[in-house]
mmCIF file of C-alpha atoms in Angstrom:
data_model
loop_
_atom_site.group_PDB
_atom_site.id
_atom_site.type_symbol
_atom_site.label_atom_id
_atom_site.label_comp_id
_atom_site.label_asym_id
_atom_site.label_seq_id
_atom_site.Cartn_x
_atom_site.Cartn_y
_atom_site.Cartn_z
ATOM 1 C CA ASP M 279 98.978 104.456 70.671
ATOM 2 C CA ALA M 280 97.927 104.408 74.338
ATOM 3 C CA SER M 281 99.856 107.631 75.006
ATOM 4 C CA ARG M 282 97.375 109.515 72.775
ATOM 5 C CA LEU M 283 94.287 108.648 74.812
ATOM 6 C CA LEU M 284 92.703 111.790 76.234
ATOM 7 C CA GLN M 285 92.456 110.574 79.826
ATOM 8 C CA PRO M 286 94.624 108.217 81.903
ATOM 9 C CA CYS M 287 92.730 104.909 81.799
ATOM 10 C CA LEU M 288 95.236 102.102 81.163
ATOM 11 C CA GLU M 289 95.476 99.665 84.101
ATOM 12 C CA ASN M 290 97.233 96.653 82.516
ATOM 13 C CA PHE M 291 100.197 97.393 80.258
ATOM 14 C CA GLU M 292 102.589 94.998 78.467
ATOM 15 C CA PHE M 293 105.495 96.073 76.287
ATOM 16 C CA CYS M 294 107.756 93.465 74.670
ATOM 17 C CA CYS M 295 110.555 94.200 72.206
ATOM 18 C CA ALA M 296 113.726 92.116 71.778
ATOM 19 C CA SER M 297 115.926 95.067 70.854
ATOM 20 C CA ARG M 298 116.074 98.671 71.962
ATOM 21 C CA VAL M 299 114.622 101.071 69.388
ATOM 22 C CA GLU M 300 114.676 104.742 70.308
ATOM 23 C CA ALA M 301 111.215 105.482 68.908
ATOM 24 C CA SER M 302 109.737 102.576 70.878
ATOM 25 C CA VAL M 303 111.438 103.715 74.080
ATOM 26 C CA GLU M 304 110.026 107.215 73.553
ATOM 27 C CA ALA M 305 106.507 105.820 73.067
ATOM 28 C CA LEU M 306 106.871 103.546 76.098
ATOM 29 C CA ASN M 307 107.957 106.389 78.338
ATOM 30 C CA ALA M 308 105.152 108.646 77.096
ATOM 31 C CA CYS M 309 102.621 105.929 77.869
ATOM 32 C CA LEU M 310 103.979 105.349 81.386
ATOM 33 C CA ILE M 311 103.828 109.073 82.100
ATOM 34 C CA LYS M 312 100.317 109.428 80.671
ATOM 35 C CA HIS M 313 98.789 106.501 82.559
ATOM 36 C CA GLY M 314 101.079 106.503 85.609
ATOM 37 C CA SER M 315 98.250 107.086 88.065
ATOM 38 C CA ARG M 316 96.218 104.098 86.779
ATOM 39 C CA ILE M 317 98.667 101.342 85.809
ATOM 40 C CA SER M 318 98.448 98.523 88.381
ATOM 41 C CA ARG M 319 100.022 95.749 86.286
ATOM 42 C CA LEU M 320 103.140 96.287 84.165
ATOM 43 C CA LYS M 321 105.133 93.827 82.074
ATOM 44 C CA LEU M 322 108.310 95.072 80.363
ATOM 45 C CA GLU M 323 110.397 92.677 78.312
ATOM 46 C CA THR M 324 112.719 95.097 76.578
ATOM 47 C CA PRO M 325 115.971 96.978 77.186
ATOM 48 C CA PHE M 326 115.085 100.437 78.513
ATOM 49 C CA ASP M 327 116.805 103.668 79.481
ATOM 50 C CA GLY M 328 116.984 105.811 82.592
ATOM 51 C CA ARG M 329 113.923 107.856 81.652
ATOM 52 C CA VAL M 330 111.733 104.748 81.517
ATOM 53 C CA TRP M 331 113.093 103.543 84.860
ATOM 54 C CA VAL M 332 112.208 106.872 86.517
ATOM 55 C CA SER M 333 108.692 106.585 85.066
ATOM 56 C CA VAL M 334 108.334 103.019 86.406
ATOM 57 C CA LEU M 335 109.296 104.186 89.889
ATOM 58 C CA ARG M 336 106.553 106.843 89.725
ATOM 59 C CA LEU M 337 103.685 104.426 88.997
ATOM 60 C CA SER M 338 101.627 105.133 92.108
ATOM 61 C CA ALA M 339 99.047 102.323 91.693
ATOM 62 C CA LEU M 340 101.433 99.503 90.726
ATOM 63 C CA GLN M 341 100.745 96.108 92.336
ATOM 64 C CA GLU M 342 102.206 93.675 89.797
ATOM 65 C CA LEU M 343 105.511 94.107 87.969
ATOM 66 C CA LYS M 344 107.463 91.932 85.569
ATOM 67 C CA ILE M 345 110.733 93.250 84.137
ATOM 68 C CA ALA M 346 113.107 91.243 81.948
ATOM 69 C CA PRO M 347 115.844 92.306 81.989
ATOM 70 C CA LEU M 348 116.163 94.670 84.946
ATOM 71 C CA ALA M 349 119.023 96.668 83.460
ATOM 72 C CA ILE M 350 119.664 99.891 81.653
ATOM 73 C CA ASP M 351 120.589 98.408 78.263
ATOM 74 C CA GLU M 352 120.771 94.611 77.872
ATOM 75 C CA LEU M 353 123.154 93.557 80.637
ATOM 76 C CA GLY M 354 123.843 94.998 84.038
ATOM 77 C CA SER M 355 126.377 94.539 86.809
ATOM 78 C CA LEU M 356 125.705 93.605 90.410
ATOM 79 C CA GLU M 357 126.852 97.064 91.488
ATOM 80 C CA GLY M 358 124.362 98.647 89.096
ATOM 81 C CA VAL M 359 121.430 96.354 89.857
ATOM 82 C CA ILE M 360 121.522 96.665 93.674
ATOM 83 C CA PRO M 361 120.575 100.390 93.695
ATOM 84 C CA MET M 362 117.785 99.679 91.186
ATOM 85 C CA VAL M 363 116.368 96.954 93.433
ATOM 86 C CA GLN M 364 116.580 99.256 96.439
ATOM 87 C CA ALA M 365 114.827 102.058 94.524
ATOM 88 C CA LEU M 366 112.108 99.627 93.441
ATOM 89 C CA VAL M 367 111.476 98.540 97.033
ATOM 90 C CA LYS M 368 111.373 102.139 98.260
ATOM 91 C CA GLY M 369 109.118 103.304 95.417
ATOM 92 C CA HIS M 370 106.644 100.407 95.431
ATOM 93 C CA PRO M 371 106.296 98.953 98.944
ATOM 94 C CA GLN M 372 102.732 97.864 98.076
ATOM 95 C CA LEU M 373 103.764 95.384 95.343
ATOM 96 C CA LYS M 374 101.982 92.019 95.522
ATOM 97 C CA ARG M 375 103.472 90.212 92.529
ATOM 98 C CA LEU M 376 107.027 90.653 91.238
ATOM 99 C CA LYS M 377 109.099 88.914 88.574
ATOM 100 C CA LEU M 378 112.622 90.084 87.757
ATOM 101 C CA ASP M 379 115.224 88.751 85.348
ATOM 102 C CA LEU M 380 118.729 89.938 86.247
ATOM 103 C CA PRO M 381 121.298 88.910 83.598
ATOM 104 C CA LEU M 382 124.557 90.210 85.011
ATOM 105 C CA ARG M 383 127.568 90.944 82.844
ATOM 106 C CA GLY M 384 130.347 88.441 83.522
ATOM 107 C CA GLU M 385 129.131 87.629 87.034
ATOM 108 C CA PRO M 386 128.363 83.906 86.581
ATOM 109 C CA PHE M 387 131.974 83.173 85.790
ATOM 110 C CA GLN M 388 133.535 85.420 88.406
ATOM 111 C CA SER M 389 131.462 84.852 91.546
ATOM 112 C CA GLU M 390 131.695 81.562 93.398
ATOM 113 C CA SER M 391 129.791 82.609 96.509
ATOM 114 C CA GLY M 392 126.078 83.224 96.875
ATOM 115 C CA ALA M 393 126.591 86.600 98.612
ATOM 116 C CA GLY M 394 125.390 88.655 95.632
ATOM 117 C CA TYR M 395 122.146 86.730 95.202
ATOM 118 C CA SER M 396 121.500 86.809 98.944
ATOM 119 C CA ARG M 397 122.011 90.585 98.939
ATOM 120 C CA ILE M 398 119.310 90.995 96.267
ATOM 121 C CA ILE M 399 116.907 88.805 98.256
ATOM 122 C CA ARG M 400 117.679 90.738 101.435
ATOM 123 C CA ASP M 401 116.805 94.031 99.756
ATOM 124 C CA LEU M 402 113.559 92.569 98.377
ATOM 125 C CA MET M 403 112.499 91.652 101.910
ATOM 126 C CA GLY M 404 111.360 95.253 102.182
ATOM 127 C CA LEU M 405 108.349 94.304 100.037
ATOM 128 C CA GLN M 406 106.309 92.842 102.882
ATOM 129 C CA THR M 407 103.032 92.580 100.935
ATOM 130 C CA LEU M 408 104.515 90.230 98.314
ATOM 131 C CA GLU M 409 102.410 87.192 97.450
ATOM 132 C CA THR M 410 104.367 86.051 94.390
ATOM 133 C CA LEU M 411 108.089 86.395 93.640
ATOM 134 C CA GLY M 412 109.909 85.055 90.596
ATOM 135 C CA LEU M 413 113.613 85.860 90.484
ATOM 136 C CA TYR M 414 116.100 84.948 87.735
ATOM 137 C CA VAL M 415 119.687 85.897 88.614
ATOM 138 C CA THR M 416 122.877 84.703 86.912
ATOM 139 C CA LEU M 417 124.557 84.065 90.264
ATOM 140 C CA PRO M 418 124.814 81.008 92.516
ATOM 141 C CA LEU M 419 122.367 80.930 95.430
ATOM 142 C CA SER M 420 123.625 79.797 98.818
ATOM 143 C CA LEU M 421 120.944 80.207 101.489
ATOM 144 C CA THR M 422 121.256 79.608 105.226
ATOM 145 C CA GLU M 423 118.574 78.650 107.727
ATOM 146 C CA SER M 424 118.732 82.160 109.208
ATOM 147 C CA GLU M 425 118.112 83.761 105.801
ATOM 148 C CA VAL M 426 115.090 81.544 105.138
ATOM 149 C CA GLN M 427 113.678 82.442 108.549
ATOM 150 C CA LYS M 428 114.048 86.137 107.705
ATOM 151 C CA MET M 429 112.155 85.520 104.454
ATOM 152 C CA GLY M 430 109.285 84.134 106.501
ATOM 153 C CA VAL M 431 109.205 87.185 108.766
ATOM 154 C CA SER M 432 109.396 89.589 105.811
ATOM 155 C CA TRP M 433 106.969 87.802 103.471
ATOM 156 C CA PRO M 434 104.050 86.562 105.614
ATOM 157 C CA LYS M 435 101.672 86.490 102.602
ATOM 158 C CA MET M 436 103.984 84.694 100.156
ATOM 159 C CA ARG M 437 102.177 82.013 98.107
ATOM 160 C CA ILE M 438 104.524 81.457 95.148
ATOM 161 C CA LEU M 439 108.310 81.673 95.494
ATOM 162 C CA GLN M 440 110.463 80.793 92.483
ATOM 163 C CA LEU M 441 114.221 81.434 92.609
ATOM 164 C CA TYR M 442 116.474 80.582 89.657
ATOM 165 C CA SER M 443 120.252 80.813 89.179
ATOM 166 C CA MET M 444 119.889 81.589 85.488
ATOM 167 C CA SER M 445 118.392 84.065 83.032
ATOM 168 C CA ARG M 446 115.682 83.588 80.426
ATOM 169 C CA GLY M 447 117.434 86.147 78.220
ATOM 170 C CA PRO M 448 118.717 85.195 74.744
ATOM 171 C CA LEU M 449 122.351 85.841 75.696
ATOM 172 C CA PHE M 450 122.399 83.076 78.314
ATOM 173 C CA PRO M 451 122.071 79.282 77.977
ATOM 174 C CA GLU M 452 119.030 77.417 79.305
ATOM 175 C CA THR M 453 121.154 75.872 82.058
ATOM 176 C CA GLU M 454 121.358 76.773 85.709
ATOM 177 C CA ILE M 455 124.437 77.586 87.760
ATOM 178 C CA ALA M 456 125.207 74.738 90.160
ATOM 179 C CA PRO M 457 123.060 75.146 93.306
ATOM 180 C CA GLN M 458 124.661 75.777 96.690
ATOM 181 C CA SER M 459 121.568 75.606 98.933
ATOM 182 C CA ASP M 460 120.900 72.276 100.607
ATOM 183 C CA LEU M 461 117.727 70.191 100.410
ATOM 184 C CA SER M 462 117.761 70.016 104.219
ATOM 185 C CA LEU M 463 116.530 73.652 104.188
ATOM 186 C CA LEU M 464 113.141 72.526 102.904
ATOM 187 C CA PRO M 465 111.493 72.318 106.369
ATOM 188 C CA CYS M 466 112.668 75.895 107.046
ATOM 189 C CA PHE M 467 110.780 77.113 103.987
ATOM 190 C CA LEU M 468 107.632 75.208 104.931
ATOM 191 C CA ARG M 469 107.592 76.362 108.552
ATOM 192 C CA GLY M 470 108.711 79.924 107.875
ATOM 193 C CA LEU M 471 106.363 80.496 104.922
ATOM 194 C CA PRO M 472 103.218 78.561 105.923
ATOM 195 C CA ARG M 473 101.068 80.098 103.147
ATOM 196 C CA LEU M 474 103.488 78.954 100.453
ATOM 197 C CA GLU M 475 101.682 76.968 97.747
ATOM 198 C CA ARG M 476 104.454 76.674 95.166
ATOM 199 C CA LEU M 477 108.207 76.595 95.820
ATOM 200 C CA ARG M 478 111.106 76.554 93.393
ATOM 201 C CA VAL M 479 114.659 76.940 94.759
ATOM 202 C CA PRO M 480 117.888 75.528 93.262
ATOM 203 C CA LEU M 481 118.733 72.791 95.780
ATOM 204 C CA THR M 482 121.539 70.301 96.110
ATOM 205 C CA CYS M 483 122.020 67.309 98.374
ATOM 206 C CA ASP M 484 125.575 66.114 98.894
ATOM 207 C CA GLU M 485 125.080 64.640 102.368
ATOM 208 C CA SER M 486 122.840 61.931 103.772
ATOM 209 C CA LEU M 487 119.372 63.103 104.798
ATOM 210 C CA ALA M 488 118.096 62.692 108.335
ATOM 211 C CA VAL M 489 114.357 62.029 108.331
ATOM 212 C CA PRO M 490 112.762 64.506 110.780
ATOM 213 C CA GLN M 491 110.540 63.342 113.614
ATOM 214 C CA GLU M 492 107.752 65.742 112.627
ATOM 215 C CA GLY M 493 106.649 66.913 109.209
ATOM 216 C CA CYS M 494 105.258 70.307 108.203
ATOM 217 C CA THR M 495 101.594 69.390 108.259
ATOM 218 C CA GLU M 496 100.482 73.023 108.612
ATOM 219 C CA SER M 497 102.143 74.003 105.341
ATOM 220 C CA ALA M 498 99.912 74.961 102.387
ATOM 221 C CA LEU M 499 102.495 73.721 99.853
ATOM 222 C CA GLN M 500 100.991 72.102 96.774
ATOM 223 C CA THR M 501 103.967 71.919 94.392
ATOM 224 C CA LEU M 502 107.720 71.581 94.919
ATOM 225 C CA GLU M 503 109.492 72.318 91.647
ATOM 226 C CA MET M 504 112.719 70.330 91.191
ATOM 227 C CA GLU M 505 113.395 71.070 87.514
ATOM 228 C CA LEU M 506 117.114 71.581 86.775
ATOM 229 C CA CYS M 507 118.147 70.448 90.281
ATOM 230 C CA PRO M 508 121.045 67.955 90.105
ATOM 231 C CA GLU M 509 120.726 64.355 91.173
ATOM 232 C CA PRO M 510 121.654 64.097 94.858
ATOM 233 C CA LYS M 511 124.277 61.743 96.241
ATOM 234 C CA ALA M 512 121.665 60.281 98.559
ATOM 235 C CA GLY M 513 119.839 57.278 97.110
ATOM 236 C CA LEU M 514 116.354 57.342 95.664
ATOM 237 C CA GLU M 515 114.646 55.657 98.631
ATOM 238 C CA GLN M 516 116.382 57.916 101.139
ATOM 239 C CA VAL M 517 115.256 61.046 99.278
ATOM 240 C CA VAL M 518 111.693 59.717 98.924
ATOM 241 C CA SER M 519 111.528 58.862 102.635
ATOM 242 C CA TYR M 520 112.800 62.325 103.532
ATOM 243 C CA LEU M 521 110.280 64.122 101.303
ATOM 244 C CA ALA M 522 107.426 61.882 102.469
ATOM 245 C CA ALA M 523 108.204 62.884 106.062
ATOM 246 C CA VAL M 524 108.707 66.612 105.364
ATOM 247 C CA LEU M 525 106.092 67.531 102.760
ATOM 248 C CA PRO M 526 102.381 67.867 103.483
ATOM 249 C CA HIS M 527 100.512 64.835 102.193
ATOM 250 C CA THR M 528 98.880 66.665 99.280
ATOM 251 C CA ALA M 529 102.086 68.228 97.935
ATOM 252 C CA ARG M 530 103.554 66.888 94.705
ATOM 253 C CA ILE M 531 106.978 67.005 93.052
ATOM 254 C CA SER M 532 107.180 68.771 89.694
ATOM 255 C CA ALA M 533 110.005 67.483 87.480
ATOM 256 C CA SER M 534 110.009 67.861 83.723
ATOM 257 C CA VAL M 535 111.398 65.079 81.542
ATOM 258 C CA ARG M 536 114.304 66.299 79.406
ATOM 259 C CA TYR M 537 116.285 64.477 76.776
ATOM 260 C CA ASP M 538 119.581 65.047 78.587
ATOM 261 C CA GLY M 539 118.292 62.914 81.468
ATOM 262 C CA GLN M 540 119.079 65.597 84.057
ATOM 263 C CA GLU M 541 115.655 65.401 85.657
ATOM 264 C CA GLU M 542 115.259 61.649 85.342
ATOM 265 C CA PHE M 543 116.043 61.146 89.029
ATOM 266 C CA TRP M 544 113.406 63.665 90.191
ATOM 267 C CA THR M 545 110.822 62.166 87.848
ATOM 268 C CA LYS M 546 111.432 58.834 89.580
ATOM 269 C CA VAL M 547 111.171 60.530 92.976
ATOM 270 C CA ALA M 548 107.823 62.084 92.041
ATOM 271 C CA ARG M 549 106.460 58.737 90.853
ATOM 272 C CA ARG M 550 107.794 56.798 93.856
ATOM 273 C CA LEU M 551 106.420 59.358 96.319
ATOM 274 C CA SER M 552 102.996 59.186 94.677
ATOM 275 C CA ASP M 553 103.040 55.354 94.810
ATOM 276 C CA LEU M 554 104.076 55.417 98.459
ATOM 277 C CA ARG M 555 101.211 57.705 99.415
ATOM 278 C CA ASN M 556 98.665 55.777 97.399
ATOM 279 C CA ALA M 557 99.735 52.556 99.131
ATOM 280 C CA ALA M 558 99.272 54.215 102.525
ATOM 281 C CA LYS M 559 95.684 55.244 101.816
ATOM 282 C CA PRO M 560 93.067 53.176 103.666
ATOM 283 C CA LYS M 561 91.389 50.742 101.316
ATOM 284 C CA SER M 562 87.644 51.081 100.937
ATOM 285 C CA ILE M 563 85.572 48.107 102.049
#
């Protein structure tokens, strides 16, 4: 039991429990209080209570945090989560790596706009030292060019950005709410977040794509994750031409093969883009 150690010495702490057990919550809280001045990395995958949340906010050395779910008990509401996010930003402005899973009670079926998700992102912009952000929210995400530009201003050090319209929790299916952000926003991400190495945003493409005159050659992007993104209305060659013009030459498309065929289109895009680039390489004499 880490809470029984004589001196605070624990720097990395993980606590995972599928259900809430009072004795476990008591031990967890005692450990957070005991080692609060030393813990720099915390992973909580368990329902917790208000006492634990207060202890998390008091961790003075915290730089990396993963909480799933972020809710008192198993499910929260948007009205309850927003103040928790705001308190997290105020209490830990020095965070470098953050992963939150926000399974919201009833919200996926009641909210058709992306305003709730955008509000959460806007509050998280207060964490200006973030290098990695993984966000799972059971709300649709509808981003604008202005919002992406604000992300760039707020997160100048961001290297990994992964946004999901789903939860990894057991009470939710492994499917994502239909995306409402357009693929045409991709250049905004690359220009606004030039240090970005890995990007995952639920994107859709219902309109034809205009190939830009200039790509984002200064971008550090290595991987564009397109898992769970729907097949666009634009044809394969049009999408490949667009991505070839926008993405830096070394970036690749990540698209898992699933039995339902949902990612089949993006697997083809990844292969076609790779073939196109290989064909463009100068042949050795």
